[in-house]
Coordinates of C-alpha atoms in Angstrom, one line a residue:
X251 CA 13.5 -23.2 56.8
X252 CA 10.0 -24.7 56.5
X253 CA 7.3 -22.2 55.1
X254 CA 4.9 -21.3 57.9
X255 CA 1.5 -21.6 57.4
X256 CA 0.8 -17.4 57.4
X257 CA 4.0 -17.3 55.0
X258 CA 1.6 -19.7 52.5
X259 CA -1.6 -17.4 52.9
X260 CA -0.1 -14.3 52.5
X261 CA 2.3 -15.5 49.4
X262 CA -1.4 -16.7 48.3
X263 CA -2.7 -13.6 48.4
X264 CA 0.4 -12.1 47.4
X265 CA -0.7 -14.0 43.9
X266 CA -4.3 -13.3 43.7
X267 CA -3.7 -9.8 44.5
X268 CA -1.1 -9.2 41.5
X269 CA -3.6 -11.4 39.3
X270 CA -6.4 -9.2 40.5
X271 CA -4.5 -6.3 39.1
X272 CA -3.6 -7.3 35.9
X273 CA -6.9 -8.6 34.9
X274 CA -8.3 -5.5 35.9
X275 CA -5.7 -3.5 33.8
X276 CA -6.8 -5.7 30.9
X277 CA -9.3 -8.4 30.8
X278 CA -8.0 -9.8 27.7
X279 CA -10.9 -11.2 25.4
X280 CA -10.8 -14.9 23.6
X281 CA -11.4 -13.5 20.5
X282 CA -8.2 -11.9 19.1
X283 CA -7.6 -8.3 18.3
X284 CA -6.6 -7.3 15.2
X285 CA -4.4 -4.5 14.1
X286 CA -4.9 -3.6 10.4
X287 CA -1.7 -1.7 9.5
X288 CA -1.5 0.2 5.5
X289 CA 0.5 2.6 4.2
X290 CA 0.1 4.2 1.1
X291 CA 2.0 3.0 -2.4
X292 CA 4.8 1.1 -0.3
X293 CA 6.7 -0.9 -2.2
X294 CA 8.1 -4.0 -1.2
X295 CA 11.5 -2.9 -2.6
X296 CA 11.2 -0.2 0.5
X297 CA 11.0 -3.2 3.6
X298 CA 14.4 -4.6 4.4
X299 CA 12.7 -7.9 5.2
X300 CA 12.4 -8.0 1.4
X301 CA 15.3 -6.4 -0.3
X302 CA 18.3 -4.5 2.1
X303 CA 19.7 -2.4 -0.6
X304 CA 17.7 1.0 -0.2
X305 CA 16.5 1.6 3.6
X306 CA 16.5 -0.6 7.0
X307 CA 13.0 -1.4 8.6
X308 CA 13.8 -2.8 11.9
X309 CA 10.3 -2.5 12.7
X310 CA 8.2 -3.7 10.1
X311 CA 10.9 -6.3 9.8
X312 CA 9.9 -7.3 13.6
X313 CA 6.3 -8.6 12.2
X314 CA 8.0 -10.9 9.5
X315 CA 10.6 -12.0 12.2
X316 CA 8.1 -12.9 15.1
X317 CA 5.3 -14.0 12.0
X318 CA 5.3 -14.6 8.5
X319 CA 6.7 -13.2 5.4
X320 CA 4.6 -13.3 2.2
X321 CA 6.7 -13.3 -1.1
X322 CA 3.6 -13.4 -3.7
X323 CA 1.2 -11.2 -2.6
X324 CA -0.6 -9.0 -4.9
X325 CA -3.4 -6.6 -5.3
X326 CA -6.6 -6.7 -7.8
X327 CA -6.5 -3.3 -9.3
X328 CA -3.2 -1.3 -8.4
X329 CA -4.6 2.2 -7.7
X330 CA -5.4 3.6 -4.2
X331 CA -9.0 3.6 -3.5
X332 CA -10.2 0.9 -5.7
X333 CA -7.7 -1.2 -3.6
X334 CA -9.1 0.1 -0.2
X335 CA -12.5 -0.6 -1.4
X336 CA -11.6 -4.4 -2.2
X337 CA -9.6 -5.0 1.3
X338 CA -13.0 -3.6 2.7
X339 CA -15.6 -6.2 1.1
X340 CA -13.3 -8.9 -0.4
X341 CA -14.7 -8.3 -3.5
X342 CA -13.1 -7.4 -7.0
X343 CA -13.8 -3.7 -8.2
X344 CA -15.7 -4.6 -10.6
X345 CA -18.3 -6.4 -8.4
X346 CA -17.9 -3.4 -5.1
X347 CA -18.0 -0.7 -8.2
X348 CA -15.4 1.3 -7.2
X349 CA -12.7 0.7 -10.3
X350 CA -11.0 4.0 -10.3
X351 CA -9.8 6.9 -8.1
X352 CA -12.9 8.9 -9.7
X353 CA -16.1 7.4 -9.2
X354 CA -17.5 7.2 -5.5
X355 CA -17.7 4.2 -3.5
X356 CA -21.3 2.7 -2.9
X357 CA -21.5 2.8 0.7
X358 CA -24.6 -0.4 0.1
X359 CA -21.4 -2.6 -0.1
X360 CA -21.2 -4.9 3.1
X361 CA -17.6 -4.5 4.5
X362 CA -15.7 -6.4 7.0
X363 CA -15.4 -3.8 9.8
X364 CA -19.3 -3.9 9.8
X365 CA -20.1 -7.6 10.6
X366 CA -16.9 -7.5 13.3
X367 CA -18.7 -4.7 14.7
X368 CA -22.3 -6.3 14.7
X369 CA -20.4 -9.6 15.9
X370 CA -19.1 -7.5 19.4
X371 CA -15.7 -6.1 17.9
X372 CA -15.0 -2.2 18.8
X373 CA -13.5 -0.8 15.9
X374 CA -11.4 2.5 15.2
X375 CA -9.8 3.6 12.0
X376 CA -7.1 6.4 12.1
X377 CA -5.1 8.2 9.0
X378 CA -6.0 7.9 5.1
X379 CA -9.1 6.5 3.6
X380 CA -9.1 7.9 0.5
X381 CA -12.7 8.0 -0.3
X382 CA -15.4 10.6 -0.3
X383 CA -17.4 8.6 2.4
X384 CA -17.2 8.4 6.0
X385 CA -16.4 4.9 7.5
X386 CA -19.2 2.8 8.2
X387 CA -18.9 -0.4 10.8
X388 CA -16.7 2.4 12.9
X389 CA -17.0 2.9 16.7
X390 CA -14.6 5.9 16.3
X391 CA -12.6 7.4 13.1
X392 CA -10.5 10.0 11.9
X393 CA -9.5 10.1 8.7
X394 CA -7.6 12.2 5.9
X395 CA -9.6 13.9 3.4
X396 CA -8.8 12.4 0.4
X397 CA -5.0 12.8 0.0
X398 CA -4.9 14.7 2.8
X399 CA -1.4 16.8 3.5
X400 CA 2.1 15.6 5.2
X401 CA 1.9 18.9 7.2
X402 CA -0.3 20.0 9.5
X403 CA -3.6 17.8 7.9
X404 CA -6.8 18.0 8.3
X405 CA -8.7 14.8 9.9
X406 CA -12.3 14.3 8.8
X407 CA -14.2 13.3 12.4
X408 CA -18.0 11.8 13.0
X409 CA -18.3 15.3 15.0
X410 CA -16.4 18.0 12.5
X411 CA -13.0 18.6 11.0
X412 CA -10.1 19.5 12.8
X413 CA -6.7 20.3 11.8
X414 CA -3.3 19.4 13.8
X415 CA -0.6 20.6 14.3
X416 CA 2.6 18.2 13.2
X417 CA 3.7 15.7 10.6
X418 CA 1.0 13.5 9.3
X419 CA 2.7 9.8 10.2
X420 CA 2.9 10.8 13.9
X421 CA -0.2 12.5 14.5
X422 CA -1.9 9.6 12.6
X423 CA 0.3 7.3 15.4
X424 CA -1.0 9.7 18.1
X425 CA -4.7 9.3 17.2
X426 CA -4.0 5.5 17.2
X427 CA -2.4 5.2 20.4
X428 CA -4.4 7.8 22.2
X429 CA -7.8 5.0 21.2
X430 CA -5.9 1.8 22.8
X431 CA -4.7 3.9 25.7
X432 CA -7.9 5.9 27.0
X433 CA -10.9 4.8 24.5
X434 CA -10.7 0.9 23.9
X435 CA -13.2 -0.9 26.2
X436 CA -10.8 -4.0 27.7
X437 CA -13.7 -6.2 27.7
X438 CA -14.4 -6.5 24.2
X439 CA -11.6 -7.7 21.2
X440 CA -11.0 -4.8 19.0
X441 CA -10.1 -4.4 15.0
X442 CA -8.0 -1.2 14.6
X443 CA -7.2 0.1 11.0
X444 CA -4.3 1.8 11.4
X445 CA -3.8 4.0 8.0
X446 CA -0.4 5.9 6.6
X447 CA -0.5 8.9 4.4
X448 CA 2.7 8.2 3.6
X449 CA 4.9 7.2 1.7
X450 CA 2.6 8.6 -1.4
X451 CA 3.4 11.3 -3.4
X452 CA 4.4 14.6 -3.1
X453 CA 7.0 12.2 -0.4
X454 CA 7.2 14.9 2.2
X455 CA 9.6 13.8 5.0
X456 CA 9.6 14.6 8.4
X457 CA 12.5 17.1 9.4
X458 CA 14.3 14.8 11.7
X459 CA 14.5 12.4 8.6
X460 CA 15.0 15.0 5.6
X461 CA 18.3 16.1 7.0
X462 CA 19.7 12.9 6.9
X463 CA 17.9 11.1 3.9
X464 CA 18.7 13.9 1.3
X465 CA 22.7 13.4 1.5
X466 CA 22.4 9.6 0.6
X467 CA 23.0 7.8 -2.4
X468 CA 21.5 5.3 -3.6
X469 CA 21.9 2.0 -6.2
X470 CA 20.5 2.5 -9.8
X471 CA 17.7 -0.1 -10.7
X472 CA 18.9 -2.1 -13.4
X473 CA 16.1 -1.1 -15.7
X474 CA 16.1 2.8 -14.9
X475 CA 16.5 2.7 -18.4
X476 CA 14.3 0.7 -20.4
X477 CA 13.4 1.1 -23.6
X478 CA 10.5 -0.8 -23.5
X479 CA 11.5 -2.6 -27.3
X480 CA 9.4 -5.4 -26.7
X481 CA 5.8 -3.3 -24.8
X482 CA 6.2 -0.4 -27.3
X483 CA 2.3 0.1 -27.3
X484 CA 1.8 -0.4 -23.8
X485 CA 4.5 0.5 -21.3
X486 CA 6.0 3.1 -23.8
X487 CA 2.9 5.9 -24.3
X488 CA 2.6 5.6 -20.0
X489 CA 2.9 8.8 -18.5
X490 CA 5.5 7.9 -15.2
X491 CA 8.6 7.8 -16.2
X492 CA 11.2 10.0 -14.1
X493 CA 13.1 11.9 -16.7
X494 CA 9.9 12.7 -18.4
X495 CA 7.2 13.0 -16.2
X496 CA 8.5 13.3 -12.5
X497 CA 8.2 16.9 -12.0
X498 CA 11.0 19.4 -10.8
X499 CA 8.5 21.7 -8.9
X500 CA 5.6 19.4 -7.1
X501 CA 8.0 16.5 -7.2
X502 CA 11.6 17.2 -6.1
X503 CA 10.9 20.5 -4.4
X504 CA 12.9 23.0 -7.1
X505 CA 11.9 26.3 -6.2
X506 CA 9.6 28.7 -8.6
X507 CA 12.8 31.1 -8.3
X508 CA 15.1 28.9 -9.1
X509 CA 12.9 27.3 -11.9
X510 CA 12.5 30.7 -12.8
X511 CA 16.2 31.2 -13.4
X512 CA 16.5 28.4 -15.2
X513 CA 14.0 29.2 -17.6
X514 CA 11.5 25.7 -17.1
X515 CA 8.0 25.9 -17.0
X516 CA 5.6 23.5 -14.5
X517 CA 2.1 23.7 -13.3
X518 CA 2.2 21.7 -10.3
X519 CA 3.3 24.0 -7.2
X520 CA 5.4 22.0 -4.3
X521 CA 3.1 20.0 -2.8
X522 CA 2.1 20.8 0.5
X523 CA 4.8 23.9 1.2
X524 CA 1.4 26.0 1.9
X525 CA 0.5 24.0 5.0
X526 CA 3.9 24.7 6.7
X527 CA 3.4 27.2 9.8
X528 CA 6.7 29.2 9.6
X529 CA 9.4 27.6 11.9
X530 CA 8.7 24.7 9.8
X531 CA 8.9 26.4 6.0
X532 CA 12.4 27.7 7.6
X533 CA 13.1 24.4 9.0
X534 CA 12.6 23.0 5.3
X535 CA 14.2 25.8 3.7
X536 CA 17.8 25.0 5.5
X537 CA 18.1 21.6 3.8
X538 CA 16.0 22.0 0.6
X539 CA 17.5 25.3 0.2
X540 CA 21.1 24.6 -0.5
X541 CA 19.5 21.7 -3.2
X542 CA 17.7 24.1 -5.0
X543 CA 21.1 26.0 -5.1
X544 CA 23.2 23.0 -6.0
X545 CA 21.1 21.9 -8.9
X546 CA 20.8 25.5 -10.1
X547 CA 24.6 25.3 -10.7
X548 CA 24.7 21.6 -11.6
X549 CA 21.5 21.9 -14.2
X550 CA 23.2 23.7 -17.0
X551 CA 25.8 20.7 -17.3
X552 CA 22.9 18.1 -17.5
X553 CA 22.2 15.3 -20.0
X554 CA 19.3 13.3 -20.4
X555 CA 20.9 10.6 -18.2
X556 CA 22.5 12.8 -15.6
X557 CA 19.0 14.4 -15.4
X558 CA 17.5 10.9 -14.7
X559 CA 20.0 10.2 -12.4
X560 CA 19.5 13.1 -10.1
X561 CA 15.7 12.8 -10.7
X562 CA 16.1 9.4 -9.2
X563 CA 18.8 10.3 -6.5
X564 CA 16.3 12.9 -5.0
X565 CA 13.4 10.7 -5.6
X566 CA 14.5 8.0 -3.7
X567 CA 16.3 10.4 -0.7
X568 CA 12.3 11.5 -0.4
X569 CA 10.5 8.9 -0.7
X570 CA 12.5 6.7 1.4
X571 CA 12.9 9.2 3.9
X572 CA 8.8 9.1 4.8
X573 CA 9.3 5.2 4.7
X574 CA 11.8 5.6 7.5
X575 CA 9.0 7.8 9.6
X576 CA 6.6 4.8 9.1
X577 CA 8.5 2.3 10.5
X578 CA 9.8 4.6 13.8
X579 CA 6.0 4.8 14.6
X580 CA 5.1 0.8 13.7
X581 CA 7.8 0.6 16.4
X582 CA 5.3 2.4 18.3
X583 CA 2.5 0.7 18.4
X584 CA 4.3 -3.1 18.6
X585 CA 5.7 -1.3 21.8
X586 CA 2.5 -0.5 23.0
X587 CA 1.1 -3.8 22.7
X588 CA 3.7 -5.1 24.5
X589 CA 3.6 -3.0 26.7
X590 CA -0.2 -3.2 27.9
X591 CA 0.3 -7.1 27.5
X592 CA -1.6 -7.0 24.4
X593 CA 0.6 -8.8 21.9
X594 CA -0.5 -12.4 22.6
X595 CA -4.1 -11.9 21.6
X596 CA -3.2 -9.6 18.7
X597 CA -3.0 -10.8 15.2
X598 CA -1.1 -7.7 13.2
X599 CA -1.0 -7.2 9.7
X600 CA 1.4 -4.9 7.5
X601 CA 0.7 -4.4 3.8
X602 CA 0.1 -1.3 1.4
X603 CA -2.8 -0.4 -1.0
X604 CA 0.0 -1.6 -3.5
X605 CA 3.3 -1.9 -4.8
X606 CA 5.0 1.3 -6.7
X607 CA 7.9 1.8 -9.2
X608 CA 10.9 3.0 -7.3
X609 CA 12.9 3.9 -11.2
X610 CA 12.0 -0.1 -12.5
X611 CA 11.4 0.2 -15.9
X612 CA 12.2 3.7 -15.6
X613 CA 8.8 4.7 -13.6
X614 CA 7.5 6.3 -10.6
X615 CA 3.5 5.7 -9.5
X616 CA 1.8 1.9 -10.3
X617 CA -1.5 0.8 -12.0
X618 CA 0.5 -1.9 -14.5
X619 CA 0.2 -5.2 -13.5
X620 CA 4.4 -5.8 -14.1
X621 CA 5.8 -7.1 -10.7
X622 CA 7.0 -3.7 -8.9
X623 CA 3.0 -2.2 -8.8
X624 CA 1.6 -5.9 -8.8
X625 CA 3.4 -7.2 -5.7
X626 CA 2.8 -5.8 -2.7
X627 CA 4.1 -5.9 0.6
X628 CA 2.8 -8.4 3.6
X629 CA 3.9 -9.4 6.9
X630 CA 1.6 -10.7 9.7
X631 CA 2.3 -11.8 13.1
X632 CA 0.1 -13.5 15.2
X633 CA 1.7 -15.2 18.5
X634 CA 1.6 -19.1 18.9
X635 CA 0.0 -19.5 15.8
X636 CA 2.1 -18.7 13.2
X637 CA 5.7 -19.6 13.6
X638 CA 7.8 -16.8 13.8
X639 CA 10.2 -16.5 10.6
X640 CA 7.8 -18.3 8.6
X641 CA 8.0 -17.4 4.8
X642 CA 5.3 -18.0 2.1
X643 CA 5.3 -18.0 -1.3
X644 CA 1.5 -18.9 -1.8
X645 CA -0.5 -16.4 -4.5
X646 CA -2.3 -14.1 -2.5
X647 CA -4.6 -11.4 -2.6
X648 CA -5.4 -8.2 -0.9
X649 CA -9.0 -9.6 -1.9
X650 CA -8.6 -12.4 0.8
X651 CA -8.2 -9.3 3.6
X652 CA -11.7 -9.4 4.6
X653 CA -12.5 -12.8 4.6
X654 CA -9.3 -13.9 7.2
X655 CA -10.5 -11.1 9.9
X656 CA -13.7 -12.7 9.7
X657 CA -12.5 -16.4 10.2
X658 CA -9.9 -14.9 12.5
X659 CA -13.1 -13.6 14.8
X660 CA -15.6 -16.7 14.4
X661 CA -17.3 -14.8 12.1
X662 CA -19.2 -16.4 8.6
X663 CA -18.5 -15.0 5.6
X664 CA -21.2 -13.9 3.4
X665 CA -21.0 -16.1 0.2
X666 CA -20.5 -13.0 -1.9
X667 CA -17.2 -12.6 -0.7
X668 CA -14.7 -13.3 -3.4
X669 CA -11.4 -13.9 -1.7
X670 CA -10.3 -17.4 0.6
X671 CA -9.1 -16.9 4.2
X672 CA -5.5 -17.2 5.1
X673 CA -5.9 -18.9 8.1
X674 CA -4.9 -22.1 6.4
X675 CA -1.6 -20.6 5.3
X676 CA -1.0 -19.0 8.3
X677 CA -1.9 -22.4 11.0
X678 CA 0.8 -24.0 9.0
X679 CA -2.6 -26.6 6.9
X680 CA -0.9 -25.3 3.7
X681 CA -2.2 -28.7 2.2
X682 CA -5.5 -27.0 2.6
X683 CA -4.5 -23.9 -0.1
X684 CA -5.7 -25.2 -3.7
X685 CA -5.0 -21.6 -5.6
X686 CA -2.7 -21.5 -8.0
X687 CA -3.6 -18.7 -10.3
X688 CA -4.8 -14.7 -9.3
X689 CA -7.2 -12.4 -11.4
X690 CA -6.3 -8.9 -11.5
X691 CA -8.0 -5.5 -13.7
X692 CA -7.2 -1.9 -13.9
X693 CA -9.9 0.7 -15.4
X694 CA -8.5 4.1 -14.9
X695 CA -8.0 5.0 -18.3
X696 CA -7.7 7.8 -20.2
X697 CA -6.7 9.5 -17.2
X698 CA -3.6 10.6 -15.1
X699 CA -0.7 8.7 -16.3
X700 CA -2.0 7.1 -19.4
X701 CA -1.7 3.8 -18.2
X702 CA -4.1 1.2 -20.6
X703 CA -7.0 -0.8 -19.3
X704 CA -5.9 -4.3 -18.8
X705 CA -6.7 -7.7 -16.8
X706 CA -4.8 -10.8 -16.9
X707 CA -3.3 -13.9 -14.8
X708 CA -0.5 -14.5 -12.8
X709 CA 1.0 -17.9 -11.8
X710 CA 4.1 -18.6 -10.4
X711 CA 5.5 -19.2 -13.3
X712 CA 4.0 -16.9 -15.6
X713 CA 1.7 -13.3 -16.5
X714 CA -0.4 -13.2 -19.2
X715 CA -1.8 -9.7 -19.7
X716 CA -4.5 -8.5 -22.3
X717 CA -4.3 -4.7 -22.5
X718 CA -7.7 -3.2 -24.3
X719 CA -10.3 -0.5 -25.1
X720 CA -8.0 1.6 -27.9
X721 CA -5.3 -1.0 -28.3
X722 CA -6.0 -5.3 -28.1
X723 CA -2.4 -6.2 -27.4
X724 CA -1.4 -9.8 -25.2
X725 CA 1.5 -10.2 -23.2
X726 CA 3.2 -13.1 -22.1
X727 CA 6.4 -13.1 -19.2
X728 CA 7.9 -16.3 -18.0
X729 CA 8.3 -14.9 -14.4
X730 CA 11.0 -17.9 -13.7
X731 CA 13.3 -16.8 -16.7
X732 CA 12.7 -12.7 -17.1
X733 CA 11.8 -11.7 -13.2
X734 CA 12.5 -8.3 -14.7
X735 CA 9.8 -8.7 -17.4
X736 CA 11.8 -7.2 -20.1
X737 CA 11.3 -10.1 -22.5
X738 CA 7.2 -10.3 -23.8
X739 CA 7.4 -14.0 -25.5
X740 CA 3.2 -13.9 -26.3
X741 CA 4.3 -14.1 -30.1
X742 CA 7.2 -16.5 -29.2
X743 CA 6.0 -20.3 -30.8
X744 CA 8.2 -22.3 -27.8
X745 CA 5.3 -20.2 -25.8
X746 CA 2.4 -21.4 -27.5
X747 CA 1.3 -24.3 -25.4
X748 CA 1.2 -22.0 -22.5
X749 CA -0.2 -18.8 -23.9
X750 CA -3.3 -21.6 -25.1
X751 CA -3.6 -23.5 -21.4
X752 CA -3.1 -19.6 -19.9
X753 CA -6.2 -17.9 -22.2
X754 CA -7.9 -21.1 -21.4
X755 CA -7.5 -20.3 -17.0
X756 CA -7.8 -16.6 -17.3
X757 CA -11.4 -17.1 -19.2
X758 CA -12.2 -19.7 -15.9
X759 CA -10.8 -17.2 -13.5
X760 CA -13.4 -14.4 -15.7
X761 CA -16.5 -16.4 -15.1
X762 CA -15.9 -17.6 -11.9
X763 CA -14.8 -13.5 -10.3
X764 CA -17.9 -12.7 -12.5
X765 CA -15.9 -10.3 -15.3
X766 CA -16.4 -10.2 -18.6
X767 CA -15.9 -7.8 -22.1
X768 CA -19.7 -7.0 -21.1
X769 CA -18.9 -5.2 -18.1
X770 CA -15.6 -3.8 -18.9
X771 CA -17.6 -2.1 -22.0
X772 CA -20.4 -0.9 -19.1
X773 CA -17.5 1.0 -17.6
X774 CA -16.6 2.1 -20.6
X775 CA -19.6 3.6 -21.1
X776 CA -19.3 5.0 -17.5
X777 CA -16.3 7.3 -18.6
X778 CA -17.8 8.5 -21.8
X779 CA -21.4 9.5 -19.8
X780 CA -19.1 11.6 -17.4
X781 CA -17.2 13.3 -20.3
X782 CA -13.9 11.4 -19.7
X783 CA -14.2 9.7 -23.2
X784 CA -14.6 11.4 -26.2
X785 CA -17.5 9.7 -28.1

């Protein structure tokens, strides 16, 4: 039958009515949101989109899936804050000042967040920080002091503290979702930092997770037990490796009765078991408590390698057990934007502050610039631009951060910046990407884990590494032949060519990031004025 004409009007304003609605549910802005997502020493071992064998992450997995996938991303300085403090001004720690975990970050630094503010983005941040300072370029924040705790934390507000009750990856998901629900203003783009605790040591899981995470087993890295033969003065004197330095107490959760019994003496207590109200200390106590029994029998039998190997077993049954927290609530917020028609307009990002050792080598923690704490994990999606399932294997920086939100949001740069937008890689104009080489530098030493000062270069094909201060020791790895980096060939003559052409960029990649033996010694000088040096 022939549509009347009162049929055509009122399907007409059957339309406009419905339009009406959703545009008044979300005016959705030109400029795209952004959804920063980081958690906390999350290696890239740990995301099934990268490697299957240890844990599934359907979620994260989703961002690679419906964006792109990047296989040589790395970070400037592997250590927490000095990390943060580069994503936040795209500028090397050694230009932003912040080189180490210790000194305080000079809030005169320019960062991102700031000029997408001032340029009309509302901006949140939620979860950990890890500096001293309070946010600036923030519409709203609440962040972790320092460390903050797995249980019951502590957020750090613009109005006052407050504590909540719960487990740290879902409150800071709760924070997050209670913004985009009831405080984001649908009429301007927003940039949300989105910030895990987790997965970062003392690896505290959520119950729901511990009870199934601490009866797997898992495979043994093929270098759990390196000798380090040909890094003797450099990876050897480092103060992470699991047998040696992974404690029983703070780290695996033996009891003090139980250590006690056993006759072994730590100072580090379990972290965190002080923040647990007391349904959830008994909660804990039904899993962890038959462990602590378990190895209290099983201990007196133990070798040197059956000690590492239940070291790493619970290790990894922790560890990976907070991991599985962070991806239920990624899961969330994807959802969310889905949800609230939100996706389209949304570029999302997923990375962490840097890789970590997950029994490479041997280790737990990061700061080296070897592969496992070098690398780190990124996936961003961002809907008819990039095409989903893309994978890139471009060098790439947690130093370019800042500079692709910017270009993302029409926003200029300022020239300081030190990094090179994305965007190129990600609109598929890789033709348009002329780095071939990255610059990277760790300072925090002496200090907490022992690991040397050293900068160096990475290409594809190779790492040169200079370590410095109380040693001067090179090392070369052909990344293409020894992925594992067990093989230094600095001293090797069929090397030489390279190791020449190599000293030759990493002195051009010096002068052009602005580094140089002069400043390192400044900083040097920095540790011995505080007292962390003995003159």
């Amino acid at each position: 039958m022939k549509p009347t004409f009162l049929t055509i009007v009122f399907a007409g304003l059957f339309i406009l009515i419905t339009s009406c609605k959703q545009g008044a549910k979300d005016l959705a802005p030109k400029k795209p949101n952004i959804v920063f997502i980081m958690s906390d020493d999350h290696a890239y071992q740990a995301i099934s989109a990268y490697d299957e064998r240890l844990i599934k992450t359907p979620n994260i997995d989703r961002i690679a899936k419906e964006g792109m996938l990047f296989t040589n991303a790395s970070v400037t300085n592997s250590i927490c804050a000095p990390s943060r403090a580069v994503i936040l001004t795209g500028k090397h720690s050694h230009i932003n000042g912040k080189i180490d975990n210790i000194s305080p970050f000079d809030t005169t630094n320019v960062t991102f967040p700031q000029l997408l503010q001032k340029a009309g983005y509302q901006t949140a941040m939620f979860g950990k920080l890890h500096f001293g300072n309070n946010p600036k370029g923030f519409d709203e924040f609440k962040i972790l002091p320092g460390q903050g705790d797995y249980y019951n934390p502590r957020f750090i507000t613009a109005t006052g503290d407050t504590i909540v009750t719960g487990y740290v990856t879902d409150i800071t998901t709760d924070l997050t979702l209670d913004w985009l629900q009831n405080r984001r203003d649908a009429k301007k783009p927003f940039m949300l930092m989105y910030l895990h605790k987790a997965p970062h040591r003392s690896w505290m899981p959520a119950p729901r997770h511990y009870k199934e995470f601490t009866k797997n087993a898992y495979p043994l890295p093929a270098t759990l037990f390196d000798n380090y033969a040909t890094r003797e003065t450099t990876a050897g004197p480092a103060e992470m490796n699991i047998l040696k330095h992974m404690t029983l107490r703070y780290d695996l959760k033996i009891t003090d009765e139980v250590l006690e019994e056993l006759n072994i003496e730590e100072h580090l207590g379990i972290g965190g078991l002080n923040k647990f109200n007391p349904e959830q200390r008994a909660e804990w106590d039904k899993v962890y408590g038959p462990i602590n029994e378990a190895f209290k029998k099983e201990y007196g039998n133990m070798n040197d390698s059956t000690l590492m190997v239940w070291k790493y077993q619970r290790y990894m049954q922790d560890y990976l057990g907070t991991i599985a927290a962070v991806d239920e609530n990624v899961g969330r917020v994807l959802n969310y934007l889905d949800d609230e028609g939100l996706t389209e307009n949304t570029i999302v990002i997923y990375t962490s502050d840097q890789g970590f050792y997950l029994g490479e080598h041997g280790w737990f923690d990061k700061r080296f610039m070897y592969n496992e704490s070098f690398k780190t994990p990124l996936l961003i999606k961002w809907p008819n631009v990039i095409t989903p399932g893309t994978t890139e294997d471009e060098m790439v920086q947690n130093l370019d951060f800042a500079q692709t939100f910017l270009e993302v949001a029409g926003v200029t740069a300022p020239e300081d910046m030190q990094g090179k937008s994305l965007v190129p890689l990600l609109i598929g104009e890789k033709e348009k990407w002329d780095r071939d080489a990255v610059y990277y530098h760790y300072y925090e030493y002496p200090a907490e884990h022992a690991v040397k000062r050293h900068y160096g270069i990475a290409t594809k094909e190779f790492k040169l590494i200079h370590f410095y201060y109380d040693v001067d020791v090179w090392e070369l790895y052909d990344r293409e032949k020894d992925p594992q980096e067990l093989n230094n060939v600095f001293n090797d003559p069929d090397y030489a060519q390279v190791v020449s052409e190599l000293k030759d960029k990493l002195n051009g990649l010096r002068k052009k990031y602005k580094d140089s033996d002069s400043l390192s010694n400044q900083y040097i000088q920095l540790y011995k004025d505080k007292g962390l040096i003995e003159e």
